[in-house]
CSV table of N, CA and C in Angstrom, one decimal:
chain,number,residue,atom,x,y,z
A,14,MET,N,121.2,77.0,152.1
A,14,MET,CA,120.5,76.7,152.4
A,14,MET,C,119.8,78.3,152.9
A,15,PRO,N,118.7,78.5,151.7
A,15,PRO,CA,119.0,80.3,152.5
A,15,PRO,C,119.0,80.3,154.5
A,16,THR,N,119.0,81.3,154.3
A,16,THR,CA,118.3,81.3,155.9
A,16,THR,C,117.0,82.9,155.7
A,17,ARG,N,116.6,82.5,156.8
A,17,ARG,CA,115.1,83.0,157.3
A,17,ARG,C,115.4,84.2,157.9
A,18,SER,N,114.5,85.0,158.3
A,18,SER,CA,114.9,86.5,159.0
A,18,SER,C,114.1,86.3,159.9
A,19,SER,N,115.0,86.8,160.9
A,19,SER,CA,115.3,86.7,162.8
A,19,SER,C,114.1,87.5,162.8
A,20,GLY,N,112.6,88.2,162.6
A,20,GLY,CA,111.8,89.1,162.7
A,20,GLY,C,110.6,88.2,162.6
A,21,PRO,N,110.1,88.9,163.6
A,21,PRO,CA,108.3,88.4,164.1
A,21,PRO,C,108.2,88.2,162.1
A,22,ILE,N,107.7,87.5,162.0
A,22,ILE,CA,105.9,86.1,161.0
A,22,ILE,C,104.8,87.7,160.9
A,23,SER,N,104.8,87.6,160.2
A,23,SER,CA,102.9,88.5,159.7
A,23,SER,C,102.5,88.2,159.3
A,24,GLN,N,100.7,87.9,158.9
A,24,GLN,CA,100.9,88.0,157.8
A,24,GLN,C,99.6,88.9,157.8
A,25,ASP,N,99.4,89.0,156.0
A,25,ASP,CA,99.1,89.9,156.2
A,25,ASP,C,97.6,89.6,155.1
A,26,TRP,N,96.8,90.7,155.7
A,26,TRP,CA,95.0,90.4,156.3
A,26,TRP,C,94.1,91.0,154.8
A,27,GLU,N,95.2,91.4,154.2
A,27,GLU,CA,94.0,92.8,152.7
A,27,GLU,C,92.6,91.7,152.2
A,28,PRO,N,92.4,92.4,151.6
A,28,PRO,CA,91.1,91.5,151.1
A,28,PRO,C,92.1,92.1,149.8
A,29,ILE,N,91.2,91.0,148.7
A,29,ILE,CA,91.6,91.0,147.3
A,29,ILE,C,90.5,91.4,146.9
A,30,VAL,N,90.5,91.9,145.3
A,30,VAL,CA,89.5,92.4,144.6
A,30,VAL,C,89.3,91.7,143.8
A,31,LEU,N,89.0,90.7,142.9
A,31,LEU,CA,88.8,90.3,141.5
A,31,LEU,C,88.2,91.5,140.7
A,32,HIS,N,88.2,91.0,139.9
A,32,HIS,CA,88.0,92.4,138.9
A,32,HIS,C,87.7,91.3,138.0
A,33,LYS,N,85.7,91.8,137.6
A,33,LYS,CA,85.5,91.6,135.8
A,33,LYS,C,86.0,91.5,135.0
A,34,THR,N,86.5,90.8,133.8
A,34,THR,CA,87.6,91.1,132.9
A,34,THR,C,86.6,92.0,131.8
A,35,ARG,N,87.3,92.6,131.3
A,35,ARG,CA,87.1,94.3,130.0
A,35,ARG,C,86.2,93.1,128.8
A,36,PRO,N,85.1,93.6,128.6
A,36,PRO,CA,83.5,93.4,127.8
A,36,PRO,C,84.9,93.6,126.4
A,37,LYS,N,84.8,92.6,125.1
A,37,LYS,CA,84.6,92.9,124.2
A,37,LYS,C,84.5,94.1,123.2
A,38,SER,N,85.9,94.2,122.6
A,38,SER,CA,84.6,95.9,122.0
A,38,SER,C,83.3,95.3,120.9
A,39,GLN,N,83.4,94.0,120.5
A,39,GLN,CA,81.6,93.5,120.0
A,39,GLN,C,80.7,93.4,120.6
A,40,ASP,N,81.3,93.3,122.1
A,40,ASP,CA,80.3,93.0,123.0
A,40,ASP,C,79.4,94.7,123.4
A,41,LEU,N,80.5,95.4,123.6
A,41,LEU,CA,80.6,96.2,123.2
A,41,LEU,C,79.4,97.6,121.8
A,42,ARG,N,79.8,96.7,120.8
A,42,ARG,CA,78.7,97.7,119.5
A,42,ARG,C,77.5,96.4,119.7
A,43,ASP,N,77.3,95.7,120.6
A,43,ASP,CA,75.5,95.4,120.6
A,43,ASP,C,75.0,96.2,121.0
A,44,ARG,N,73.9,96.2,120.1
A,44,ARG,CA,72.7,97.2,120.4
A,44,ARG,C,72.4,97.3,121.4
A,45,LYS,N,71.8,95.4,122.1
A,45,LYS,CA,71.2,95.9,123.6
A,45,LYS,C,71.8,96.8,124.3
A,46,ALA,N,73.6,96.4,124.4
A,46,ALA,CA,74.5,97.3,125.0
A,46,ALA,C,74.7,99.0,125.0
A,47,VAL,N,75.3,99.3,124.3
A,47,VAL,CA,74.5,100.2,123.7
A,47,VAL,C,73.5,100.9,124.2
A,48,ASN,N,72.2,100.4,123.6
A,48,ASN,CA,71.0,101.3,124.3
A,48,ASN,C,71.0,100.5,126.4
A,49,GLU,N,71.5,100.3,127.0
A,49,GLU,CA,71.8,100.1,128.3
A,49,GLU,C,72.5,101.1,128.9
A,50,ALA,N,73.9,101.9,128.1
A,50,ALA,CA,74.9,102.2,128.8
A,50,ALA,C,73.8,104.0,127.9
A,51,LEU,N,73.2,103.9,127.2
A,51,LEU,CA,72.2,105.9,126.9
A,51,LEU,C,71.4,105.5,128.1
A,52,ARG,N,70.7,104.6,128.4
A,52,ARG,CA,69.9,104.8,129.6
A,52,ARG,C,70.2,105.1,131.3
A,53,THR,N,71.8,104.5,131.3
A,53,THR,CA,71.8,104.3,132.3
A,53,THR,C,73.0,105.4,131.8
A,54,GLY,N,73.3,106.7,131.4
A,54,GLY,CA,74.1,107.6,131.4
A,54,GLY,C,75.5,107.8,131.2
A,55,LYS,N,75.9,106.6,130.6
A,55,LYS,CA,77.1,106.4,130.4
A,55,LYS,C,77.8,107.0,129.0
A,56,ALA,N,79.0,107.4,128.7
A,56,ALA,CA,79.6,108.0,127.6
A,56,ALA,C,78.9,107.5,126.6
A,57,VAL,N,78.8,107.2,125.2
A,57,VAL,CA,78.3,106.4,124.3
A,57,VAL,C,78.4,107.7,123.2
A,58,GLU,N,80.4,106.8,121.9
A,58,GLU,CA,80.3,107.3,121.3
A,58,GLU,C,80.4,106.4,119.8
A,59,THR,N,80.2,107.5,119.0
A,59,THR,CA,79.4,107.1,117.2
A,59,THR,C,80.6,107.7,116.6
A,60,VAL,N,80.3,107.6,115.6
A,60,VAL,CA,81.4,106.7,114.2
A,60,VAL,C,81.0,106.7,113.1
A,61,LYS,N,81.1,107.3,113.0
A,61,LYS,CA,80.4,108.0,110.8
A,61,LYS,C,81.9,107.1,110.4
A,62,LYS,N,80.6,105.8,109.5
A,62,LYS,CA,81.6,104.9,108.3
A,62,LYS,C,81.6,106.2,107.1
A,63,GLY,N,82.6,106.0,106.5
A,63,GLY,CA,84.0,107.5,105.5
A,63,GLY,C,82.1,107.1,104.2
A,64,VAL,N,82.1,106.0,103.6
A,64,VAL,CA,80.3,106.2,102.8
A,64,VAL,C,80.2,105.0,103.2
A,65,ALA,N,80.3,104.3,104.3
A,65,ALA,CA,78.6,103.3,105.2
A,65,ALA,C,77.6,103.1,104.6
A,66,GLY,N,77.0,102.5,104.0
A,66,GLY,CA,75.4,102.6,103.8
A,66,GLY,C,74.6,103.9,103.3
A,67,THR,N,76.1,103.6,102.1
A,67,THR,CA,75.5,105.1,101.1
A,67,THR,C,76.4,104.0,99.4
A,68,ASN,N,75.3,105.1,98.9
A,68,ASN,CA,74.8,104.3,97.5
A,68,ASN,C,77.1,104.6,96.5
A,69,LYS,N,77.0,105.9,97.0
A,69,LYS,CA,78.0,106.9,96.9
A,69,LYS,C,79.4,105.3,96.3
A,70,LYS,N,80.2,106.5,94.7
A,70,LYS,CA,81.2,105.8,94.5
A,70,LYS,C,81.9,106.6,95.0
A,71,VAL,N,83.3,105.1,95.9
A,71,VAL,CA,84.8,105.0,96.1
A,71,VAL,C,85.6,106.0,95.3
A,72,THR,N,85.8,107.2,95.3
A,72,THR,CA,86.6,107.4,94.4
A,72,THR,C,88.9,107.2,95.5
A,73,SER,N,89.1,106.2,94.0
A,73,SER,CA,90.6,105.9,94.8
A,73,SER,C,91.5,107.1,94.1
A,74,THR,N,92.6,105.7,94.4
A,74,THR,CA,93.6,106.6,93.4
A,74,THR,C,93.8,105.5,91.9
A,75,ALA,N,93.9,104.5,92.5
A,75,ALA,CA,93.6,103.5,91.8
A,75,ALA,C,93.6,104.0,90.0
A,76,VAL,N,94.0,103.7,89.4
A,76,VAL,CA,93.8,103.0,87.5
A,76,VAL,C,93.0,102.3,87.2
A,77,ASN,N,91.5,103.2,86.8
A,77,ASN,CA,90.7,102.3,85.9
A,77,ASN,C,91.8,101.1,85.0
A,78,ALA,N,91.9,99.6,85.1
A,78,ALA,CA,92.1,98.8,84.2
A,78,ALA,C,91.6,98.9,82.8
A,79,ARG,N,90.2,98.8,83.2
A,79,ARG,CA,90.3,98.6,81.7
A,79,ARG,C,90.4,100.6,80.6
A,80,LYS,N,90.5,101.7,81.5
A,80,LYS,CA,91.1,102.9,80.5
A,80,LYS,C,92.3,102.2,80.4
A,81,LEU,N,93.5,102.4,80.9
A,81,LEU,CA,94.2,101.5,80.5
A,81,LEU,C,94.4,101.2,79.3
A,82,ASP,N,94.1,99.9,80.2
A,82,ASP,CA,94.1,99.0,78.5
A,82,ASP,C,93.6,100.0,77.4
A,83,GLU,N,92.7,100.7,77.7
A,83,GLU,CA,92.7,101.3,75.9
A,83,GLU,C,93.6,102.8,75.4
A,84,GLU,N,94.1,102.6,76.6
A,84,GLU,CA,95.0,103.8,75.9
A,84,GLU,C,96.2,103.4,75.3
A,85,THR,N,96.6,101.8,76.1
A,85,THR,CA,97.8,100.9,75.3
A,85,THR,C,98.0,100.3,74.0
A,86,GLU,N,96.5,99.8,74.1
A,86,GLU,CA,95.8,99.2,72.8
A,86,GLU,C,95.5,99.9,71.6
A,87,PRO,N,95.4,99.1,69.8
A,87,PRO,CA,94.6,100.4,69.5
A,87,PRO,C,93.3,99.6,70.3
A,88,ALA,N,92.7,101.0,69.5
A,88,ALA,CA,90.7,100.5,70.1
A,88,ALA,C,89.8,99.6,69.2
A,89,ALA,N,90.8,99.8,67.4
A,89,ALA,CA,90.3,98.8,66.1
A,89,ALA,C,91.1,97.7,65.7
A,90,LEU,N,91.3,96.8,65.8
A,90,LEU,CA,92.2,95.4,65.1
A,90,LEU,C,91.3,95.2,63.4
A,91,ALA,N,93.0,96.0,62.8
A,91,ALA,CA,92.5,95.2,61.1
A,91,ALA,C,91.4,94.4,61.0
A,92,LYS,N,90.4,94.7,59.8
A,92,LYS,CA,90.2,94.0,59.3
A,92,LYS,C,90.4,93.3,58.2
A,93,VAL,N,90.1,91.7,57.2
A,93,VAL,CA,90.6,91.8,55.9
A,93,VAL,C,90.3,92.9,55.2
A,94,SER,N,90.7,93.8,54.7
A,94,SER,CA,90.2,94.8,53.0
A,94,SER,C,89.2,94.0,52.8
A,95,SER,N,88.4,94.2,51.8
A,95,SER,CA,87.7,94.4,51.0
A,95,SER,C,88.3,94.0,49.2
A,96,GLU,N,89.1,94.7,49.4
A,96,GLU,CA,90.4,93.5,48.0
A,96,GLU,C,91.1,92.3,48.5
A,97,VAL,N,90.9,91.7,48.5
A,97,VAL,CA,91.5,89.9,49.8
A,97,VAL,C,90.2,89.3,49.6
A,98,ARG,N,88.8,90.0,50.1
A,98,ARG,CA,87.8,89.3,50.4
A,98,ARG,C,87.4,88.5,49.4
A,99,LEU,N,87.7,90.4,48.7
A,99,LEU,CA,86.8,89.4,47.5
A,99,LEU,C,88.1,88.6,46.0
A,100,ALA,N,89.2,88.7,46.0
A,100,ALA,CA,89.8,88.2,46.2
A,100,ALA,C,89.6,86.7,46.0
A,101,ILE,N,89.1,85.8,47.8
A,101,ILE,CA,89.4,85.1,47.9
A,101,ILE,C,88.2,84.9,47.5
A,102,GLN,N,86.4,85.1,47.7
A,102,GLN,CA,85.4,85.1,47.4
A,102,GLN,C,85.8,84.9,45.9
A,103,LYS,N,86.8,85.2,44.6
A,103,LYS,CA,86.7,85.2,43.0
A,103,LYS,C,87.6,84.0,43.0
A,104,ALA,N,88.3,83.6,43.7
A,104,ALA,CA,88.7,82.3,43.1
A,104,ALA,C,88.4,80.9,43.3
A,105,ARG,N,87.8,81.9,44.5
A,105,ARG,CA,87.0,80.1,45.4
A,105,ARG,C,85.9,80.3,44.8
A,106,ILE,N,85.1,80.7,43.5
A,106,ILE,CA,84.5,80.8,43.0
A,106,ILE,C,85.1,80.1,42.0
A,107,GLU,N,86.0,80.3,40.6
A,107,GLU,CA,86.6,80.0,39.7
A,107,GLU,C,87.5,78.5,39.7
A,108,LYS,N,87.7,78.2,41.0
A,108,LYS,CA,87.3,76.7,41.8
A,108,LYS,C,87.4,75.6,41.3
A,109,LYS,N,85.7,77.2,41.3
A,109,LYS,CA,84.6,75.6,42.3
A,109,LYS,C,84.7,75.1,43.0
A,110,MET,N,84.4,75.8,44.4
A,110,MET,CA,84.6,74.9,45.7
A,110,MET,C,83.9,75.9,46.1
A,111,SER,N,83.3,75.7,47.6
A,111,SER,CA,82.6,75.4,48.5
A,111,SER,C,83.7,76.2,49.6
A,112,GLN,N,82.6,77.1,50.3
A,112,GLN,CA,83.3,77.1,51.9
A,112,GLN,C,83.9,76.6,52.6
A,113,PHE,N,83.6,75.7,52.3
A,113,PHE,CA,83.9,74.2,53.4
A,113,PHE,C,85.2,73.4,53.1
A,114,GLU,N,85.2,73.0,51.5
A,114,GLU,CA,86.1,72.7,50.3
A,114,GLU,C,87.4,73.3,50.6
A,115,LEU,N,86.8,74.5,50.5
A,115,LEU,CA,88.3,75.5,50.8
A,115,LEU,C,88.9,75.5,52.1
A,116,GLY,N,88.2,75.4,53.7
A,116,GLY,CA,88.3,75.1,54.8
A,116,GLY,C,88.7,73.9,55.0
A,117,LYS,N,88.8,73.0,54.5
A,117,LYS,CA,89.2,71.6,55.4
A,117,LYS,C,90.7,71.1,53.8
A,118,LEU,N,90.8,72.2,53.5
A,118,LEU,CA,92.1,71.9,52.0
A,118,LEU,C,93.3,73.2,52.9
A,119,ILE,N,93.2,74.1,53.9
A,119,ILE,CA,93.5,74.6,55.0
A,119,ILE,C,93.8,74.1,55.5
A,120,ASN,N,93.0,72.9,55.7
A,120,ASN,CA,92.7,72.5,57.5
A,120,ASN,C,92.9,73.7,58.7
A,121,GLU,N,91.9,74.1,58.3
A,121,GLU,CA,90.6,75.6,58.9
A,121,GLU,C,89.1,75.2,59.1
A,122,ARG,N,88.8,76.0,60.3
A,122,ARG,CA,87.2,75.2,60.4
A,122,ARG,C,86.3,76.3,59.5
A,123,THR,N,85.4,76.1,58.7
A,123,THR,CA,84.6,76.7,58.1
A,123,THR,C,84.4,78.1,59.1
A,124,GLN,N,84.2,78.1,59.9
A,124,GLN,CA,84.0,79.4,60.0
A,124,GLN,C,84.8,80.4,59.6
A,125,VAL,N,85.7,79.5,59.7
A,125,VAL,CA,87.1,81.1,59.3
A,125,VAL,C,87.5,81.3,58.1
A,126,VAL,N,86.7,80.2,57.3
A,126,VAL,CA,86.6,81.2,55.4
A,126,VAL,C,85.4,82.4,55.3
A,127,GLN,N,84.8,81.5,56.4
A,127,GLN,CA,83.5,82.9,55.8
A,127,GLN,C,83.7,83.9,56.4
A,128,GLU,N,84.5,84.0,57.8
A,128,GLU,CA,84.6,86.0,58.2
A,128,GLU,C,86.1,86.5,57.8
A,129,TYR,N,87.0,85.2,56.3
A,129,TYR,CA,87.8,85.9,55.6
A,129,TYR,C,86.6,87.0,54.4
A,130,GLU,N,85.1,86.1,54.3
A,130,GLU,CA,85.0,86.8,53.7
A,130,GLU,C,83.6,87.2,53.6
A,131,ASN,N,84.5,87.8,54.3
A,131,ASN,CA,82.4,88.2,55.5
A,131,ASN,C,83.9,89.8,55.4
A,132,GLY,N,85.1,89.9,55.9
A,132,GLY,CA,85.5,91.0,56.0
A,132,GLY,C,85.6,91.1,57.5
A,133,LYS,N,85.2,91.0,58.1
A,133,LYS,CA,85.1,90.2,59.9
A,133,LYS,C,86.3,89.0,60.8
A,134,ALA,N,87.1,88.7,59.6
A,134,ALA,CA,87.9,88.4,60.7
A,134,ALA,C,90.1,89.3,60.6
A,135,VAL,N,90.1,89.2,61.5
A,135,VAL,CA,92.0,90.3,61.6
A,135,VAL,C,92.2,88.9,60.8
A,136,PRO,N,93.7,89.7,60.2
A,136,PRO,CA,94.2,88.8,59.1
A,136,PRO,C,95.4,87.8,59.8
A,137,ASN,N,95.2,87.0,59.2
A,137,ASN,CA,96.8,86.5,59.4
A,137,ASN,C,96.7,86.2,59.3
A,138,HIS,N,98.5,86.0,58.5
A,138,HIS,CA,99.7,86.1,57.6
A,138,HIS,C,99.7,84.0,57.4
A,139,MET,N,99.5,83.5,58.4
A,139,MET,CA,99.3,82.3,58.1
A,139,MET,C,98.3,81.0,57.5
A,140,VAL,N,97.1,81.9,58.0
A,140,VAL,CA,95.8,81.5,56.9
A,140,VAL,C,96.2,81.9,56.1
A,141,LEU,N,96.5,82.8,55.2
A,141,LEU,CA,96.7,83.7,53.7
A,141,LEU,C,97.5,83.1,53.4
A,142,ALA,N,98.1,82.7,53.4
A,142,ALA,CA,99.7,82.2,53.0
A,142,ALA,C,98.4,80.9,52.4
A,143,LYS,N,97.9,80.1,53.1
A,143,LYS,CA,97.4,79.1,53.0
A,143,LYS,C,96.8,78.8,51.6
A,144,MET,N,96.1,79.7,52.1
A,144,MET,CA,94.8,80.6,50.8
A,144,MET,C,95.5,80.5,49.6
A,145,GLU,N,97.0,81.3,49.6
A,145,GLU,CA,97.1,81.6,48.1
A,145,GLU,C,98.0,80.7,47.8
A,146,ARG,N,97.9,79.3,48.9
A,146,ARG,CA,98.7,77.5,48.1
A,146,ARG,C,97.6,76.8,47.8
A,147,VAL,N,97.1,77.5,48.0
A,147,VAL,CA,95.7,76.6,47.7
A,147,VAL,C,94.6,77.1,46.8
A,148,LEU,N,94.2,78.6,46.3
A,148,LEU,CA,93.2,79.1,45.4
A,148,LEU,C,94.7,79.8,44.1
A,149,GLY,N,95.6,80.0,44.3
A,149,GLY,CA,97.0,80.0,43.2
A,149,GLY,C,96.4,82.4,43.8
A,150,VAL,N,95.9,82.0,43.8
A,150,VAL,CA,96.2,83.9,44.1
A,150,VAL,C,96.9,84.6,44.9
A,151,LYS,N,97.6,86.2,44.9
A,151,LYS,CA,98.1,86.4,45.8
A,151,LYS,C,97.4,87.1,46.4
A,152,LEU,N,97.4,87.4,47.9
A,152,LEU,CA,96.2,87.4,49.3
A,152,LEU,C,97.7,88.8,50.1
A,153,ARG,N,98.5,88.6,50.2
A,153,ARG,CA,99.3,89.5,51.6
A,153,ARG,C,100.4,90.2,49.6
A,154,GLY,N,100.4,91.3,50.7
A,154,GLY,CA,102.0,92.3,50.4
A,154,GLY,C,101.4,93.9,49.4
A,155,LYS,N,101.6,94.1,48.4
A,155,LYS,CA,101.4,94.4,47.2
A,155,LYS,C,101.5,93.0,45.8
A,156,GLY,N,100.7,94.0,45.2
A,156,GLY,CA,100.9,93.5,42.9
A,156,GLY,C,99.0,92.7,43.4
A,157,GLY,N,98.8,92.5,44.4
A,157,GLY,CA,96.9,92.0,44.5
A,157,GLY,C,97.2,90.3,43.7
A,158,LYS,N,96.9,90.2,41.9
A,158,LYS,CA,96.7,88.7,41.6
A,158,LYS,C,99.0,88.6,41.4
């Protein structure tokens, strides 16, 4: 068992002071709190954020993704050449076939055949091979017909 001190027992009658909790930073930023501090003469610190409230573009070191894409990829994709599109049209007309019928025979949509004949399509060797087989005309590589 613990031993007690043999000296006199005394009481501490010092008053205990309870303090209020410190105000939160969000409460200090409140407009009413700032106005109250200004009226009473307390120190108020103002900090301006970099470009807050302005319509200025933030300059950053991040690379613009669009510029990066333009640098790494070619500007324009190759389209069907005029010789190929004319060869498709001529062979299709000689076979007395519509664009719809040609598309059905090569298992492609009519729009694909239209794009090839208008020169707007990006050449696909699989589609050209199907057209060569159905039309009986050489469309890829050297040699033309």
